[in-house]
Short mmCIF file of C-alpha atoms in Angstrom, two decimals:
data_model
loop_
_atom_site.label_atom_id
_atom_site.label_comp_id
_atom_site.label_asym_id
_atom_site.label_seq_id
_atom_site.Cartn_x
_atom_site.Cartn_y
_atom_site.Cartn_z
CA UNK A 1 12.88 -26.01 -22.67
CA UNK A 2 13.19 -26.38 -18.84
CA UNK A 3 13.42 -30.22 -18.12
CA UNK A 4 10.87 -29.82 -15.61
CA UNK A 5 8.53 -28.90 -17.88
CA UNK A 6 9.05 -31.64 -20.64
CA UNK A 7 8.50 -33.78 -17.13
CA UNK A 8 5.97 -32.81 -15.58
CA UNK A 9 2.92 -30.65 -17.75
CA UNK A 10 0.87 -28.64 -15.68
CA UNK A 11 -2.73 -28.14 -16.27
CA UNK A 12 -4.07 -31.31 -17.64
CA UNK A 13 -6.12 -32.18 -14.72
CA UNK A 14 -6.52 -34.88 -12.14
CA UNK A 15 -3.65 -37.21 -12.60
CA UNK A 16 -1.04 -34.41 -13.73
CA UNK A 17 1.99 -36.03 -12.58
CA UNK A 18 3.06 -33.20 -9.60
CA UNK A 19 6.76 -32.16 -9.55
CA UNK A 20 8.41 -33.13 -6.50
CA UNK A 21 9.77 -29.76 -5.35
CA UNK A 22 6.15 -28.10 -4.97
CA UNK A 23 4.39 -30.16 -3.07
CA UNK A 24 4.25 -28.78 0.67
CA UNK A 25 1.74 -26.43 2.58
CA UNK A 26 0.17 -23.46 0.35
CA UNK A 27 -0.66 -20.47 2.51
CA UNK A 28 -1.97 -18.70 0.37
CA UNK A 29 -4.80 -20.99 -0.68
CA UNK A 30 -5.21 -21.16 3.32
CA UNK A 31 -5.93 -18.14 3.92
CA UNK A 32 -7.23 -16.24 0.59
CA UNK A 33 -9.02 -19.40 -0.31
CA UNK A 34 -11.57 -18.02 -2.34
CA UNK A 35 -9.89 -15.65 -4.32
CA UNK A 36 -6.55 -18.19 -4.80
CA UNK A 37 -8.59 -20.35 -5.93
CA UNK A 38 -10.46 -18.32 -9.02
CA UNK A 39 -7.41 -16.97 -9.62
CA UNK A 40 -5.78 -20.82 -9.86
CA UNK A 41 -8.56 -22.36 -11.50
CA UNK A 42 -9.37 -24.35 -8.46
CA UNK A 43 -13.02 -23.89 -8.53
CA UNK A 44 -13.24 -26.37 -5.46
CA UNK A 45 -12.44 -23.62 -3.33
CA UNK A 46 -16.05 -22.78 -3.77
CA UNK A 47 -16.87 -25.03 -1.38
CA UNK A 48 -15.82 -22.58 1.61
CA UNK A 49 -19.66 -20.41 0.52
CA UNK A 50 -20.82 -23.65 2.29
CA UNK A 51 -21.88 -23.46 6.27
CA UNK A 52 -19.64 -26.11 8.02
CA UNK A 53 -17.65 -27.40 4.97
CA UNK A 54 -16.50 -24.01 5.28
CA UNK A 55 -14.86 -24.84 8.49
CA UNK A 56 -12.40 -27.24 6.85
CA UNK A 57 -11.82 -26.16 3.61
CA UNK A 58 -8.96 -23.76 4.53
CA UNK A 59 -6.98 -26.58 5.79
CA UNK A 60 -7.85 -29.13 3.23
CA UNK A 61 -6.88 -26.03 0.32
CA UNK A 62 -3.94 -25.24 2.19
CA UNK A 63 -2.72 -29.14 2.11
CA UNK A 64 -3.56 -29.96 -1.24
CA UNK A 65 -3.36 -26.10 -2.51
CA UNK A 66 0.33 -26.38 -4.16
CA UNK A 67 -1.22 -29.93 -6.13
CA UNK A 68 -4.45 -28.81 -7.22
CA UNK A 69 -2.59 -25.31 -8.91
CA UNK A 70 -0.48 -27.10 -10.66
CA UNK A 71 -3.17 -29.55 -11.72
CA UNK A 72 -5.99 -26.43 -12.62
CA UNK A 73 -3.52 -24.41 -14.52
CA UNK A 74 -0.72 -24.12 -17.15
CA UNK A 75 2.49 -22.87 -15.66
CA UNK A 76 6.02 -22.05 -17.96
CA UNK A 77 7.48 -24.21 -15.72
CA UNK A 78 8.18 -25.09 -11.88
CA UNK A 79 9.83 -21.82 -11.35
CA UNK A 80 7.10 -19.80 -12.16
CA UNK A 81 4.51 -21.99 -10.24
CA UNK A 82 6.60 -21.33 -7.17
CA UNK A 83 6.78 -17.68 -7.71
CA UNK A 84 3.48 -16.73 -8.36
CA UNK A 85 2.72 -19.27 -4.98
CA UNK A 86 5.18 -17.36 -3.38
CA UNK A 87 3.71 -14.24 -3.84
CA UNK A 88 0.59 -15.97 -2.30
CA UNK A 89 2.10 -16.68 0.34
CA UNK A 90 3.17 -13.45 1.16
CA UNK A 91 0.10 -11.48 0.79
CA UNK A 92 -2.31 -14.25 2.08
CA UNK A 93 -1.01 -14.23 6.13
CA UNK A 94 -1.13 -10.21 6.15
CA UNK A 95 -4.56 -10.12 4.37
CA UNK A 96 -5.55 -12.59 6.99
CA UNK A 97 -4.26 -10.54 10.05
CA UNK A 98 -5.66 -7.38 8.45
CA UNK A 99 -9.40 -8.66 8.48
CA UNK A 100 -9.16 -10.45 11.70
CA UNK A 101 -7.53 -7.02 13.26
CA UNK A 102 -10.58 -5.14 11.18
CA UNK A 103 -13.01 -7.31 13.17
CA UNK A 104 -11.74 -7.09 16.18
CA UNK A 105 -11.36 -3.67 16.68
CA UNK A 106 -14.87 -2.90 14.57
CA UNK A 107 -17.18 -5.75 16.56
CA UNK A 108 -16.71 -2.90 19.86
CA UNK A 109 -17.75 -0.21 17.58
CA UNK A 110 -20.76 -1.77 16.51
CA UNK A 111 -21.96 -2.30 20.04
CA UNK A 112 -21.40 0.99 21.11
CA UNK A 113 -24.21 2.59 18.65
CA UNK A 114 -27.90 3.79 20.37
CA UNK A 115 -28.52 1.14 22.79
CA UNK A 116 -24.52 1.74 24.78
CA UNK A 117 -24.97 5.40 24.66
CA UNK A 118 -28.89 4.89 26.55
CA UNK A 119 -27.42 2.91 28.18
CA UNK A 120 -24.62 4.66 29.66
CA UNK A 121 -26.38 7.85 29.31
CA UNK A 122 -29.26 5.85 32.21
CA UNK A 123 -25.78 5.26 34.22
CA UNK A 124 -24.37 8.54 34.28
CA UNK A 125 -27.08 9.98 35.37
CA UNK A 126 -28.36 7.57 38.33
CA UNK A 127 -28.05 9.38 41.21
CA UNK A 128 -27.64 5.81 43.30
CA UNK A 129 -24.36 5.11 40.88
CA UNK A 130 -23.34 8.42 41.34
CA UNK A 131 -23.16 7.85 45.48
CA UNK A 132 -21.05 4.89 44.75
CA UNK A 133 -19.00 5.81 42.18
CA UNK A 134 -18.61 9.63 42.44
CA UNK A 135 -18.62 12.33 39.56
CA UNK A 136 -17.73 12.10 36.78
CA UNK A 137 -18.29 8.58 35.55
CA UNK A 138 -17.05 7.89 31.73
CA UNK A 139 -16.47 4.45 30.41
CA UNK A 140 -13.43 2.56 29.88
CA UNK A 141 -12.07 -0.55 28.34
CA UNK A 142 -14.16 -2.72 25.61
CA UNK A 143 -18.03 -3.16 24.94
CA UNK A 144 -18.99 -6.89 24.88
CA UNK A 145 -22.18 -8.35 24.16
CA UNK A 146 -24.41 -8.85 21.25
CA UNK A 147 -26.86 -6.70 18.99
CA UNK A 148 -29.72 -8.25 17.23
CA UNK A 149 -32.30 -6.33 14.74
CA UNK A 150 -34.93 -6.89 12.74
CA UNK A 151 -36.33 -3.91 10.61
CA UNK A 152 -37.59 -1.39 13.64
CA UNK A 153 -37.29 -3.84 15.95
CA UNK A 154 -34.53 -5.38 18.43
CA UNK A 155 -32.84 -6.52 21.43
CA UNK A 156 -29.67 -5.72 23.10
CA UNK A 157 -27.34 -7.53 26.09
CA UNK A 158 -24.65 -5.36 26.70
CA UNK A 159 -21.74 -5.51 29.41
CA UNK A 160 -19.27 -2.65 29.73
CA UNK A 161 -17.25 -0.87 32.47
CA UNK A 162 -17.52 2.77 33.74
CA UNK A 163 -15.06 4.69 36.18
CA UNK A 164 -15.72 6.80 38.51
CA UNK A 165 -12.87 8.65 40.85
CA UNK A 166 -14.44 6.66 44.04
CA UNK A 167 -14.53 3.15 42.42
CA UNK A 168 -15.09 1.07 38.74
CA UNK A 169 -18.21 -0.81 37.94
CA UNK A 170 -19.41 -3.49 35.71
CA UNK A 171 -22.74 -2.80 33.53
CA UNK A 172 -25.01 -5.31 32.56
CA UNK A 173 -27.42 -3.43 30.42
CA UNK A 174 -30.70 -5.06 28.67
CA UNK A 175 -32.16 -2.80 25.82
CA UNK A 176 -34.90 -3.59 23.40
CA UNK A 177 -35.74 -1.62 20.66
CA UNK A 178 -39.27 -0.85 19.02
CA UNK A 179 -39.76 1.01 15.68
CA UNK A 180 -36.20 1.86 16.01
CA UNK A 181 -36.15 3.68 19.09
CA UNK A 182 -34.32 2.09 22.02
CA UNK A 183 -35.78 1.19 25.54
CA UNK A 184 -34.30 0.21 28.44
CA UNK A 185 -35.77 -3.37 30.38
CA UNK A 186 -32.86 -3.77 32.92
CA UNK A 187 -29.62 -2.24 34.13
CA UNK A 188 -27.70 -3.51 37.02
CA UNK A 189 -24.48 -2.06 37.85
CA UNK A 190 -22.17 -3.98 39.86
CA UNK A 191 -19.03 -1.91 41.69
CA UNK A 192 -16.01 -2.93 42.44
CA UNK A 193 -15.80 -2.58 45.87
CA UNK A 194 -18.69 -2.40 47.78
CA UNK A 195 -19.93 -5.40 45.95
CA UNK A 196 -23.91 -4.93 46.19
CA UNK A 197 -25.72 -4.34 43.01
CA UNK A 198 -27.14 -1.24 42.00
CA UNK A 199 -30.50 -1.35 39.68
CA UNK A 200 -30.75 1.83 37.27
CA UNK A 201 -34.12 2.33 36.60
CA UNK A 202 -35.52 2.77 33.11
CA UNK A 203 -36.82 6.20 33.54
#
């Protein structure tokens, strides 16, 4: 039997003595927090389904990850605690950049439902925009802003930009929606160069 084992027993709870060699940073625990810890019978993890706390817990899991594992669960021996942790490790950072990539490229798509295409639709077709900007104009670049809904009901504040082969132009669209059809209350397109603001109208 490994002497590390006959040293230091894993899984009898707080107070299980904690083999020098494992303590350190655990990023898995850091960043698959929840599912590390069901998986390592570190049920404090839980604590991250709670607003705020939730804030901290990553950091606090990934400090005292390596210690609590070792603590929760029965390991063969040090070797195969730092595997399996290694293995962690591993897939926890590129699960991590594969949600955060997820979100940022789907939080764009999500704005650009109804409301961006009335929107736009309302800005193509202004003839004042279309003085200033020329024909055609298409839009370009990254939909910011923020989508709220309740049931039938909602309200949207949108900014994108549209090109046009005189000049570019920001849009600052406000949309509201009523028994799930979208309205327009206020567009004002801004262009680039000649700098005065251009209000589409909602008709």
């Amino acid at each position: 039997m490994d002497s590390s084992e006959l040293n230091y027993p894993s899984g009898k709870g707080k107070g299980t003595p904690i083999p020098p060699e494992i303590r350190g940073w655990n990023w898995g625990a850091f960043c698959l927090n929840l599912m590390w810890g069901v998986c390592n019978n570190t049920l404090i993890a839980l604590l991250m389904l709670v607003p705020i706390v939730n804030v901290i817990m990553p950091f606090v899991l990934g400090a005292k990850g390596n210690e609590w594992a070792w603590q929760n669960r029965q390991w063969r021996d040090v070797e195969h605690f730092r595997t399996v942790q290694r293995r962690w490790a591993i897939t926890g950072p590129i699960v991590l950049v594969l949600v955060l990539a997820g979100a940022f490229l789907g939080i764009p798509r999500l704005l650009e439902g109804d409301a961006y295409q009335l929107a736009l639709s309302k800005v193509q077709t202004s003839q004042a925009v279309i003085t200033e900007l020329g024909e055609p104009i298409r839009a370009e670049g990254v939909t910011s802003g923020q989508i709220t809904t309740d049931a039938n009901n909602g309200q949207a504040s949108l900014h994108f930009t549209v090109v046009g082969p005189r000049q570019d132009a920001d849009v600052y669209a406000n949309m509201s929606q009523h028994f799930g059809q979208w309205q327009v209350e206020k567009i004002i397109v801004r262009p680039a160069i000649s700098g005065f603001d251009i209000d589409v109208p909602a008709e």
